């Protein structure tokens, strides 16, 4: 990772440790003078974090709640400049020269004490838990990912929409920025199956915002086939994107979160995998998918045990079928059309009949929706005494023992 991306989460963590709330740290290529400048002796995570914390402590900043809005680090003969603000909109205001008195941005600061990582914080309403936090959603351009990105933005988070479909990610980010009248989302093109691409995604999050508080690993694929006919290259593809890619994402987003933790030991980060009810119960003629989802729950449990040291929780949400999403409802390639042709719903003559057949399998009588998944995500972020769990959101269709 580039040096400027390594330093960004250390600055962000140092600020959050003092501010007790999320903060944005934005790298500025070319560099500007900082209100706070320091020459680092160490370019390594632990050493640099200690030097940054000591310099901030000695600087007189943070007294009376003041936080430097321009920070410049020198290391090994190179200067690195960052703008810092309580929200992404603040960064734009500083950049556009709209901020005359840098402290006026302090009025944008949300309530102090909104620090969900502290056991003493009770009474946070659910949506507040992600307010001003930085989130990233893979596969965020459509389907559940789009719903999650929209839900997180409406709850006040800044969201990276990371997707193979660059145009779709750009379109959604632009629509959200327009709808909310502020920088609310940022598109990143990524192939989650490609480690270099995922590393670049994490680097972009570091340079744009200084790190991440919530990573939603949502991108997933399905190639349903009977095992006796299984095309093994399709099986490997599903395993690569649903299972291996989750490990790659956890590696690189987890490193960013670890750097923040080094600088802010009380901060809590979340990695949430969008799994499936097929990760809890086998699925006939869909073994590649169910296997990749079952396996991912093993990864969730293992990574949860491993990353707890850095205050990173790792959990999964296991939704039921999203009948209104493109996977099921697409009028040409959707599963309803396919299942109608294949006669999978007994007696069904129309797509509506097929939908009614599948809805009747759900005790609550309907499919899973974006808001159902968002509520589960907010619950997992708010719940600071649980990790390694797979939370079903299936209308009662799948129940844990
Ligand atoms: N749709 C359902 O009924 C359902 C039910 C339970 C769980 N899920 C899970 O929810 C997640 C999203 O499913 P969906 O139905 O919304 O999917 P979708 O096919 O509608 O959207 C998936 C998104 O991921 C992106 N994507 C695909 N491969 C990618 C890659 N290699 N790198 C980056 N982005 C990539 C696509 O471009 C697309 O925008 C998946 O993990 C899926 O297993 C879906």
mmCIF file of N, CA and C in Angstrom, residues 102-222:
data_model
loop_
_atom_site.group_PDB
_atom_site.id
_atom_site.type_symbol
_atom_site.label_atom_id
_atom_site.label_comp_id
_atom_site.label_asym_id
_atom_site.label_seq_id
_atom_site.Cartn_x
_atom_site.Cartn_y
_atom_site.Cartn_z
ATOM 1 N N UNK A 102 -11.290 28.105 9.880
ATOM 2 C CA UNK A 102 -11.380 26.636 9.884
ATOM 3 C C UNK A 102 -12.238 26.084 11.018
ATOM 4 N N UNK A 103 -12.374 26.831 12.085
ATOM 5 C CA UNK A 103 -13.121 26.295 13.231
ATOM 6 C C UNK A 103 -14.621 26.336 13.021
ATOM 7 N N UNK A 104 -15.075 27.046 11.965
ATOM 8 C CA UNK A 104 -16.522 27.099 11.771
ATOM 9 C C UNK A 104 -17.084 25.706 11.434
ATOM 10 N N UNK A 105 -16.210 24.850 10.916
ATOM 11 C CA UNK A 105 -16.675 23.495 10.612
ATOM 12 C C UNK A 105 -17.034 22.728 11.878
ATOM 13 N N UNK A 106 -16.505 23.196 12.997
ATOM 14 C CA UNK A 106 -16.827 22.516 14.252
ATOM 15 C C UNK A 106 -18.323 22.512 14.508
ATOM 16 N N UNK A 107 -19.022 23.527 13.928
ATOM 17 C CA UNK A 107 -20.461 23.555 14.159
ATOM 18 C C UNK A 107 -21.156 22.398 13.442
ATOM 19 N N UNK A 108 -20.461 21.798 12.472
ATOM 20 C CA UNK A 108 -21.043 20.633 11.796
ATOM 21 C C UNK A 108 -20.888 19.367 12.645
ATOM 22 N N UNK A 109 -20.088 19.498 13.674
ATOM 23 C CA UNK A 109 -19.798 18.309 14.469
ATOM 24 C C UNK A 109 -21.074 17.798 15.140
ATOM 25 N N UNK A 110 -21.298 16.519 15.030
ATOM 26 C CA UNK A 110 -22.491 15.936 15.662
ATOM 27 C C UNK A 110 -22.257 15.819 17.166
ATOM 28 N N UNK A 111 -23.249 15.288 17.818
ATOM 29 C CA UNK A 111 -23.190 15.167 19.266
ATOM 30 C C UNK A 111 -21.938 14.422 19.707
ATOM 31 N N UNK A 112 -21.285 14.941 20.688
ATOM 32 C CA UNK A 112 -20.161 14.229 21.267
ATOM 33 C C UNK A 112 -20.662 13.025 22.056
ATOM 34 N N UNK A 113 -19.799 12.083 22.239
ATOM 35 C CA UNK A 113 -20.179 10.915 23.030
ATOM 36 C C UNK A 113 -20.856 9.849 22.191
ATOM 37 N N UNK A 114 -21.141 10.149 20.903
ATOM 38 C CA UNK A 114 -21.758 9.131 20.049
ATOM 39 C C UNK A 114 -20.661 8.172 19.605
ATOM 40 N N UNK A 115 -20.260 7.341 20.486
ATOM 41 C CA UNK A 115 -19.084 6.504 20.266
ATOM 42 C C UNK A 115 -19.472 5.075 20.571
ATOM 43 N N UNK A 116 -20.068 4.391 19.570
ATOM 44 C CA UNK A 116 -20.708 3.113 19.865
ATOM 45 C C UNK A 116 -19.763 2.030 20.378
ATOM 46 N N UNK A 117 -18.453 2.280 20.306
ATOM 47 C CA UNK A 117 -17.520 1.275 20.789
ATOM 48 C C UNK A 117 -17.382 1.249 22.296
ATOM 49 N N UNK A 118 -18.062 2.148 22.994
ATOM 50 C CA UNK A 118 -17.878 2.193 24.440
ATOM 51 C C UNK A 118 -19.043 1.543 25.158
ATOM 52 N N UNK A 119 -18.765 0.604 26.069
ATOM 53 C CA UNK A 119 -19.847 -0.124 26.720
ATOM 54 C C UNK A 119 -20.827 0.774 27.454
ATOM 55 N N UNK A 120 -20.430 1.962 27.857
ATOM 56 C CA UNK A 120 -21.322 2.828 28.634
ATOM 57 C C UNK A 120 -22.377 3.536 27.804
ATOM 58 N N UNK A 121 -22.294 3.445 26.482
ATOM 59 C CA UNK A 121 -23.215 4.204 25.633
ATOM 60 C C UNK A 121 -24.526 3.459 25.421
ATOM 61 N N UNK A 122 -25.539 3.785 26.170
ATOM 62 C CA UNK A 122 -26.845 3.170 25.989
ATOM 63 C C UNK A 122 -27.753 4.146 25.265
ATOM 64 N N UNK A 123 -28.856 3.663 24.796
ATOM 65 C CA UNK A 123 -29.906 4.543 24.303
ATOM 66 C C UNK A 123 -29.658 5.140 22.934
ATOM 67 N N UNK A 124 -28.664 4.616 22.195
ATOM 68 C CA UNK A 124 -28.478 5.107 20.824
ATOM 69 C C UNK A 124 -29.609 4.556 19.975
ATOM 70 N N UNK A 125 -30.263 5.443 19.232
ATOM 71 C CA UNK A 125 -31.265 4.882 18.337
ATOM 72 C C UNK A 125 -30.505 4.183 17.217
ATOM 73 N N UNK A 126 -31.104 3.151 16.630
ATOM 74 C CA UNK A 126 -30.370 2.310 15.685
ATOM 75 C C UNK A 126 -29.692 3.085 14.563
ATOM 76 N N UNK A 127 -30.402 4.021 13.930
ATOM 77 C CA UNK A 127 -29.779 4.625 12.756
ATOM 78 C C UNK A 127 -28.600 5.507 13.145
ATOM 79 N N UNK A 128 -28.587 5.979 14.380
ATOM 80 C CA UNK A 128 -27.472 6.833 14.798
ATOM 81 C C UNK A 128 -26.150 6.080 14.850
ATOM 82 N N UNK A 129 -26.204 4.770 14.896
ATOM 83 C CA UNK A 129 -24.948 4.037 15.092
ATOM 84 C C UNK A 129 -24.010 4.172 13.896
ATOM 85 N N UNK A 130 -24.543 4.524 12.731
ATOM 86 C CA UNK A 130 -23.637 4.688 11.576
ATOM 87 C C UNK A 130 -23.534 6.148 11.128
ATOM 88 N N UNK A 131 -24.140 7.056 11.876
ATOM 89 C CA UNK A 131 -24.100 8.463 11.466
ATOM 90 C C UNK A 131 -22.654 8.958 11.379
ATOM 91 N N UNK A 132 -22.313 9.557 10.249
ATOM 92 C CA UNK A 132 -20.974 10.097 9.977
ATOM 93 C C UNK A 132 -19.893 9.027 9.879
ATOM 94 N N UNK A 133 -20.280 7.772 9.974
ATOM 95 C CA UNK A 133 -19.284 6.694 9.845
ATOM 96 C C UNK A 133 -18.999 6.437 8.363
ATOM 97 N N UNK A 134 -17.870 5.810 8.107
ATOM 98 C CA UNK A 134 -17.484 5.518 6.730
ATOM 99 C C UNK A 134 -17.755 4.039 6.466
ATOM 100 N N UNK A 135 -18.564 3.780 5.448
ATOM 101 C CA UNK A 135 -18.934 2.401 5.123
ATOM 102 C C UNK A 135 -18.532 2.089 3.688
ATOM 103 N N UNK A 136 -18.357 0.826 3.406
ATOM 104 C CA UNK A 136 -18.057 0.375 2.045
ATOM 105 C C UNK A 136 -18.946 -0.831 1.768
ATOM 106 N N UNK A 137 -19.572 -0.857 0.605
ATOM 107 C CA UNK A 137 -20.457 -1.976 0.247
ATOM 108 C C UNK A 137 -19.979 -2.555 -1.076
ATOM 109 N N UNK A 138 -19.531 -3.811 -1.065
ATOM 110 C CA UNK A 138 -19.149 -4.429 -2.343
ATOM 111 C C UNK A 138 -20.419 -4.913 -3.046
ATOM 112 N N UNK A 139 -20.381 -4.889 -4.368
ATOM 113 C CA UNK A 139 -21.589 -5.242 -5.122
ATOM 114 C C UNK A 139 -22.688 -4.231 -4.835
ATOM 115 N N UNK A 140 -22.281 -2.983 -4.614
ATOM 116 C CA UNK A 140 -23.238 -1.954 -4.160
ATOM 117 C C UNK A 140 -24.052 -1.308 -5.266
ATOM 118 N N UNK A 141 -23.822 -1.711 -6.525
ATOM 119 C CA UNK A 141 -24.489 -1.005 -7.630
ATOM 120 C C UNK A 141 -25.932 -1.444 -7.849
ATOM 121 N N UNK A 142 -26.282 -2.662 -7.432
ATOM 122 C CA UNK A 142 -27.665 -3.118 -7.656
ATOM 123 C C UNK A 142 -28.073 -4.144 -6.606
ATOM 124 N N UNK A 143 -29.335 -4.526 -6.626
ATOM 125 C CA UNK A 143 -29.840 -5.582 -5.751
ATOM 126 C C UNK A 143 -29.712 -5.213 -4.282
ATOM 127 N N UNK A 144 -29.405 -6.224 -3.451
ATOM 128 C CA UNK A 144 -29.255 -5.980 -2.017
ATOM 129 C C UNK A 144 -28.199 -4.906 -1.747
ATOM 130 N N UNK A 145 -27.096 -4.922 -2.542
ATOM 131 C CA UNK A 145 -26.019 -3.951 -2.320
ATOM 132 C C UNK A 145 -26.518 -2.519 -2.457
ATOM 133 N N UNK A 146 -27.325 -2.277 -3.486
ATOM 134 C CA UNK A 146 -27.886 -0.931 -3.680
ATOM 135 C C UNK A 146 -28.785 -0.556 -2.499
ATOM 136 N N UNK A 147 -29.610 -1.507 -2.078
ATOM 137 C CA UNK A 147 -30.506 -1.257 -0.937
ATOM 138 C C UNK A 147 -29.693 -0.914 0.311
ATOM 139 N N UNK A 148 -28.592 -1.655 0.508
ATOM 140 C CA UNK A 148 -27.761 -1.431 1.705
ATOM 141 C C UNK A 148 -27.087 -0.059 1.608
ATOM 142 N N UNK A 149 -26.561 0.271 0.424
ATOM 143 C CA UNK A 149 -25.913 1.572 0.239
ATOM 144 C C UNK A 149 -26.923 2.692 0.507
ATOM 145 N N UNK A 150 -28.114 2.561 -0.055
ATOM 146 C CA UNK A 150 -29.155 3.591 0.162
ATOM 147 C C UNK A 150 -29.514 3.695 1.643
ATOM 148 N N UNK A 151 -29.668 2.550 2.285
ATOM 149 C CA UNK A 151 -30.052 2.545 3.709
ATOM 150 C C UNK A 151 -28.989 3.188 4.579
ATOM 151 N N UNK A 152 -27.718 2.880 4.291
ATOM 152 C CA UNK A 152 -26.635 3.439 5.111
ATOM 153 C C UNK A 152 -26.527 4.945 4.907
ATOM 154 N N UNK A 153 -26.681 5.395 3.656
ATOM 155 C CA UNK A 153 -26.639 6.842 3.401
ATOM 156 C C UNK A 153 -27.800 7.523 4.126
ATOM 157 N N UNK A 154 -28.983 6.919 4.080
ATOM 158 C CA UNK A 154 -30.125 7.565 4.745
ATOM 159 C C UNK A 154 -29.930 7.599 6.254
ATOM 160 N N UNK A 155 -29.110 6.683 6.783
ATOM 161 C CA UNK A 155 -28.818 6.692 8.227
ATOM 162 C C UNK A 155 -27.639 7.620 8.551
ATOM 163 N N UNK A 156 -27.087 8.297 7.521
ATOM 164 C CA UNK A 156 -26.065 9.313 7.800
ATOM 165 C C UNK A 156 -24.633 8.875 7.576
ATOM 166 N N UNK A 157 -24.427 7.666 7.025
ATOM 167 C CA UNK A 157 -23.049 7.215 6.760
ATOM 168 C C UNK A 157 -22.572 7.754 5.416
ATOM 169 N N UNK A 158 -21.263 7.852 5.245
ATOM 170 C CA UNK A 158 -20.675 8.105 3.925
ATOM 171 C C UNK A 158 -20.333 6.730 3.349
ATOM 172 N N UNK A 159 -20.760 6.455 2.121
ATOM 173 C CA UNK A 159 -20.686 5.079 1.617
ATOM 174 C C UNK A 159 -19.868 4.972 0.330
ATOM 175 N N UNK A 160 -18.871 4.092 0.341
ATOM 176 C CA UNK A 160 -18.166 3.720 -0.885
ATOM 177 C C UNK A 160 -18.974 2.618 -1.563
ATOM 178 N N UNK A 161 -19.365 2.874 -2.812
ATOM 179 C CA UNK A 161 -20.116 1.878 -3.578
ATOM 180 C C UNK A 161 -19.110 1.174 -4.481
ATOM 181 N N UNK A 162 -18.724 -0.032 -4.107
ATOM 182 C CA UNK A 162 -17.642 -0.744 -4.790
ATOM 183 C C UNK A 162 -18.235 -1.865 -5.631
ATOM 184 N N UNK A 163 -18.009 -1.826 -6.931
ATOM 185 C CA UNK A 163 -18.676 -2.807 -7.790
ATOM 186 C C UNK A 163 -17.858 -3.031 -9.062
ATOM 187 N N UNK A 164 -18.004 -4.226 -9.604
ATOM 188 C CA UNK A 164 -17.419 -4.560 -10.901
ATOM 189 C C UNK A 164 -18.034 -3.669 -11.983
ATOM 190 N N UNK A 165 -19.281 -3.343 -11.777
ATOM 191 C CA UNK A 165 -20.036 -2.501 -12.701
ATOM 192 C C UNK A 165 -19.760 -1.023 -12.371
ATOM 193 N N UNK A 166 -18.726 -0.485 -13.013
ATOM 194 C CA UNK A 166 -18.302 0.880 -12.700
ATOM 195 C C UNK A 166 -19.408 1.897 -12.996
ATOM 196 N N UNK A 167 -20.042 1.724 -14.165
ATOM 197 C CA UNK A 167 -21.084 2.673 -14.554
ATOM 198 C C UNK A 167 -22.229 2.666 -13.544
ATOM 199 N N UNK A 168 -22.620 1.464 -13.127
ATOM 200 C CA UNK A 168 -23.720 1.355 -12.155
ATOM 201 C C UNK A 168 -23.348 2.014 -10.832
ATOM 202 N N UNK A 169 -22.099 1.799 -10.376
ATOM 203 C CA UNK A 169 -21.651 2.387 -9.104
ATOM 204 C C UNK A 169 -21.621 3.910 -9.222
ATOM 205 N N UNK A 170 -21.128 4.393 -10.367
ATOM 206 C CA UNK A 170 -21.050 5.854 -10.569
ATOM 207 C C UNK A 170 -22.451 6.457 -10.594
ATOM 208 N N UNK A 171 -23.354 5.770 -11.294
ATOM 209 C CA UNK A 171 -24.719 6.296 -11.424
ATOM 210 C C UNK A 171 -25.393 6.382 -10.053
ATOM 211 N N UNK A 172 -25.249 5.324 -9.257
ATOM 212 C CA UNK A 172 -25.901 5.322 -7.945
ATOM 213 C C UNK A 172 -25.269 6.375 -7.024
ATOM 214 N N UNK A 173 -23.934 6.474 -7.044
ATOM 215 C CA UNK A 173 -23.269 7.470 -6.172
ATOM 216 C C UNK A 173 -23.731 8.880 -6.558
ATOM 217 N N UNK A 174 -23.793 9.154 -7.867
ATOM 218 C CA UNK A 174 -24.219 10.493 -8.311
ATOM 219 C C UNK A 174 -25.665 10.749 -7.875
ATOM 220 N N UNK A 175 -26.522 9.725 -8.009
ATOM 221 C CA UNK A 175 -27.933 9.902 -7.630
ATOM 222 C C UNK A 175 -28.053 10.189 -6.135
ATOM 223 N N UNK A 176 -27.276 9.487 -5.314
ATOM 224 C CA UNK A 176 -27.352 9.694 -3.856
ATOM 225 C C UNK A 176 -26.802 11.068 -3.470
ATOM 226 N N UNK A 177 -25.690 11.480 -4.114
ATOM 227 C CA UNK A 177 -25.120 12.800 -3.807
ATOM 228 C C UNK A 177 -26.119 13.903 -4.148
ATOM 229 N N UNK A 178 -26.804 13.700 -5.253
ATOM 230 C CA UNK A 178 -27.808 14.681 -5.693
ATOM 231 C C UNK A 178 -29.003 14.696 -4.726
ATOM 232 N N UNK A 179 -29.493 13.482 -4.416
ATOM 233 C CA UNK A 179 -30.674 13.362 -3.559
ATOM 234 C C UNK A 179 -30.448 13.993 -2.180
ATOM 235 N N UNK A 180 -29.247 13.796 -1.630
ATOM 236 C CA UNK A 180 -28.972 14.284 -0.273
ATOM 237 C C UNK A 180 -28.321 15.665 -0.266
ATOM 238 N N UNK A 181 -27.965 16.177 -1.471
ATOM 239 C CA UNK A 181 -27.391 17.518 -1.549
ATOM 240 C C UNK A 181 -26.068 17.660 -0.835
ATOM 241 N N UNK A 182 -25.297 16.579 -0.773
ATOM 242 C CA UNK A 182 -23.986 16.622 -0.102
ATOM 243 C C UNK A 182 -23.195 15.404 -0.583
ATOM 244 N N UNK A 183 -21.873 15.375 -0.377
ATOM 245 C CA UNK A 183 -21.136 14.158 -0.744
ATOM 246 C C UNK A 183 -21.545 13.032 0.201
ATOM 247 N N UNK A 184 -22.315 12.080 -0.304
ATOM 248 C CA UNK A 184 -22.844 10.999 0.529
ATOM 249 C C UNK A 184 -22.285 9.648 0.113
ATOM 250 N N UNK A 185 -21.808 9.555 -1.146
ATOM 251 C CA UNK A 185 -21.347 8.261 -1.659
ATOM 252 C C UNK A 185 -20.239 8.484 -2.678
ATOM 253 N N UNK A 186 -19.415 7.451 -2.870
ATOM 254 C CA UNK A 186 -18.269 7.558 -3.778
ATOM 255 C C UNK A 186 -18.100 6.206 -4.482
ATOM 256 N N UNK A 187 -18.022 6.204 -5.820
ATOM 257 C CA UNK A 187 -17.934 4.922 -6.527
ATOM 258 C C UNK A 187 -16.496 4.398 -6.608
ATOM 259 N N UNK A 188 -16.349 3.092 -6.508
ATOM 260 C CA UNK A 188 -15.039 2.461 -6.733
ATOM 261 C C UNK A 188 -15.268 1.244 -7.632
ATOM 262 N N UNK A 189 -14.483 1.144 -8.682
ATOM 263 C CA UNK A 189 -14.553 -0.068 -9.515
ATOM 264 C C UNK A 189 -13.667 -1.127 -8.871
ATOM 265 N N UNK A 190 -14.231 -2.309 -8.655
ATOM 266 C CA UNK A 190 -13.444 -3.377 -8.035
ATOM 267 C C UNK A 190 -13.907 -4.731 -8.560
ATOM 268 N N UNK A 191 -12.948 -5.644 -8.665
ATOM 269 C CA UNK A 191 -13.294 -7.049 -8.848
ATOM 270 C C UNK A 191 -12.888 -7.740 -7.562
ATOM 271 N N UNK A 192 -13.873 -8.143 -6.765
ATOM 272 C CA UNK A 192 -13.547 -8.669 -5.432
ATOM 273 C C UNK A 192 -12.760 -9.988 -5.488
ATOM 274 N N UNK A 193 -12.755 -10.631 -6.658
ATOM 275 C CA UNK A 193 -11.992 -11.869 -6.792
ATOM 276 C C UNK A 193 -10.518 -11.635 -7.078
ATOM 277 N N UNK A 194 -10.133 -10.378 -7.269
ATOM 278 C CA UNK A 194 -8.769 -10.044 -7.677
ATOM 279 C C UNK A 194 -8.092 -9.261 -6.544
ATOM 280 N N UNK A 195 -7.049 -9.850 -5.948
ATOM 281 C CA UNK A 195 -6.473 -9.233 -4.745
ATOM 282 C C UNK A 195 -5.939 -7.830 -5.012
ATOM 283 N N UNK A 196 -5.271 -7.616 -6.154
ATOM 284 C CA UNK A 196 -4.709 -6.281 -6.427
ATOM 285 C C UNK A 196 -5.835 -5.248 -6.511
ATOM 286 N N UNK A 197 -6.956 -5.649 -7.096
ATOM 287 C CA UNK A 197 -8.096 -4.749 -7.236
ATOM 288 C C UNK A 197 -8.699 -4.413 -5.857
ATOM 289 N N UNK A 198 -8.762 -5.409 -4.973
ATOM 290 C CA UNK A 198 -9.311 -5.178 -3.626
ATOM 291 C C UNK A 198 -8.357 -4.297 -2.810
ATOM 292 N N UNK A 199 -7.056 -4.520 -2.989
ATOM 293 C CA UNK A 199 -6.078 -3.684 -2.281
ATOM 294 C C UNK A 199 -6.227 -2.223 -2.728
ATOM 295 N N UNK A 200 -6.425 -2.054 -4.024
ATOM 296 C CA UNK A 200 -6.638 -0.705 -4.563
ATOM 297 C C UNK A 200 -7.921 -0.074 -3.981
ATOM 298 N N UNK A 201 -8.949 -0.902 -3.785
ATOM 299 C CA UNK A 201 -10.209 -0.417 -3.192
ATOM 300 C C UNK A 201 -9.963 0.105 -1.771
ATOM 301 N N UNK A 202 -9.220 -0.679 -0.975
ATOM 302 C CA UNK A 202 -8.942 -0.265 0.413
ATOM 303 C C UNK A 202 -8.083 1.001 0.417
ATOM 304 N N UNK A 203 -7.158 1.070 -0.523
ATOM 305 C CA UNK A 203 -6.283 2.243 -0.622
ATOM 306 C C UNK A 203 -7.108 3.496 -0.950
ATOM 307 N N UNK A 204 -8.078 3.339 -1.858
ATOM 308 C CA UNK A 204 -8.948 4.471 -2.204
ATOM 309 C C UNK A 204 -9.720 4.947 -0.974
ATOM 310 N N UNK A 205 -10.223 4.009 -0.181
ATOM 311 C CA UNK A 205 -10.955 4.398 1.036
ATOM 312 C C UNK A 205 -10.033 5.164 1.978
ATOM 313 N N UNK A 206 -8.773 4.722 2.070
ATOM 314 C CA UNK A 206 -7.811 5.392 2.961
ATOM 315 C C UNK A 206 -7.517 6.803 2.461
ATOM 316 N N UNK A 207 -7.315 6.955 1.163
ATOM 317 C CA UNK A 207 -6.925 8.260 0.623
ATOM 318 C C UNK A 207 -8.097 9.239 0.612
ATOM 319 N N UNK A 208 -9.294 8.724 0.347
ATOM 320 C CA UNK A 208 -10.464 9.609 0.268
ATOM 321 C C UNK A 208 -10.983 10.014 1.642
ATOM 322 N N UNK A 209 -10.988 9.050 2.571
ATOM 323 C CA UNK A 209 -11.655 9.309 3.860
ATOM 324 C C UNK A 209 -10.807 8.959 5.081
ATOM 325 N N UNK A 210 -9.648 8.362 4.892
ATOM 326 C CA UNK A 210 -8.798 8.040 6.040
ATOM 327 C C UNK A 210 -9.065 6.686 6.650
ATOM 328 N N UNK A 211 -9.996 5.927 6.096
ATOM 329 C CA UNK A 211 -10.216 4.586 6.645
ATOM 330 C C UNK A 211 -11.647 4.127 6.473
ATOM 331 N N UNK A 212 -12.038 3.212 7.333
ATOM 332 C CA UNK A 212 -13.341 2.558 7.231
ATOM 333 C C UNK A 212 -13.835 2.170 8.614
ATOM 334 N N UNK A 213 -15.147 2.302 8.813
ATOM 335 C CA UNK A 213 -15.735 1.815 10.063
ATOM 336 C C UNK A 213 -16.552 0.550 9.834
ATOM 337 N N UNK A 214 -17.109 0.439 8.631
ATOM 338 C CA UNK A 214 -18.001 -0.684 8.342
ATOM 339 C C UNK A 214 -17.747 -1.168 6.915
ATOM 340 N N UNK A 215 -17.406 -2.438 6.791
ATOM 341 C CA UNK A 215 -17.211 -3.029 5.464
ATOM 342 C C UNK A 215 -18.304 -4.076 5.268
ATOM 343 N N UNK A 216 -19.144 -3.894 4.263
ATOM 344 C CA UNK A 216 -20.194 -4.884 3.974
ATOM 345 C C UNK A 216 -19.774 -5.666 2.732
ATOM 346 N N UNK A 217 -19.417 -6.920 2.947
ATOM 347 C CA UNK A 217 -18.995 -7.794 1.849
ATOM 348 C C UNK A 217 -20.259 -8.433 1.283
ATOM 349 N N UNK A 218 -20.781 -7.813 0.234
ATOM 350 C CA UNK A 218 -22.094 -8.208 -0.279
ATOM 351 C C UNK A 218 -22.025 -8.871 -1.658
ATOM 352 N N UNK A 219 -21.048 -8.476 -2.483
ATOM 353 C CA UNK A 219 -21.007 -8.995 -3.860
ATOM 354 C C UNK A 219 -21.036 -10.524 -3.835
ATOM 355 N N UNK A 220 -21.910 -11.095 -4.616
ATOM 356 C CA UNK A 220 -22.004 -12.549 -4.651
ATOM 357 C C UNK A 220 -22.591 -12.991 -5.976
ATOM 358 N N UNK A 221 -22.340 -14.250 -6.330
ATOM 359 C CA UNK A 221 -22.846 -14.775 -7.596
ATOM 360 C C UNK A 221 -23.503 -16.136 -7.370
ATOM 361 N N UNK A 222 -24.303 -16.549 -8.326
ATOM 362 C CA UNK A 222 -25.019 -17.821 -8.211
ATOM 363 C C UNK A 222 -24.982 -18.524 -9.567
#
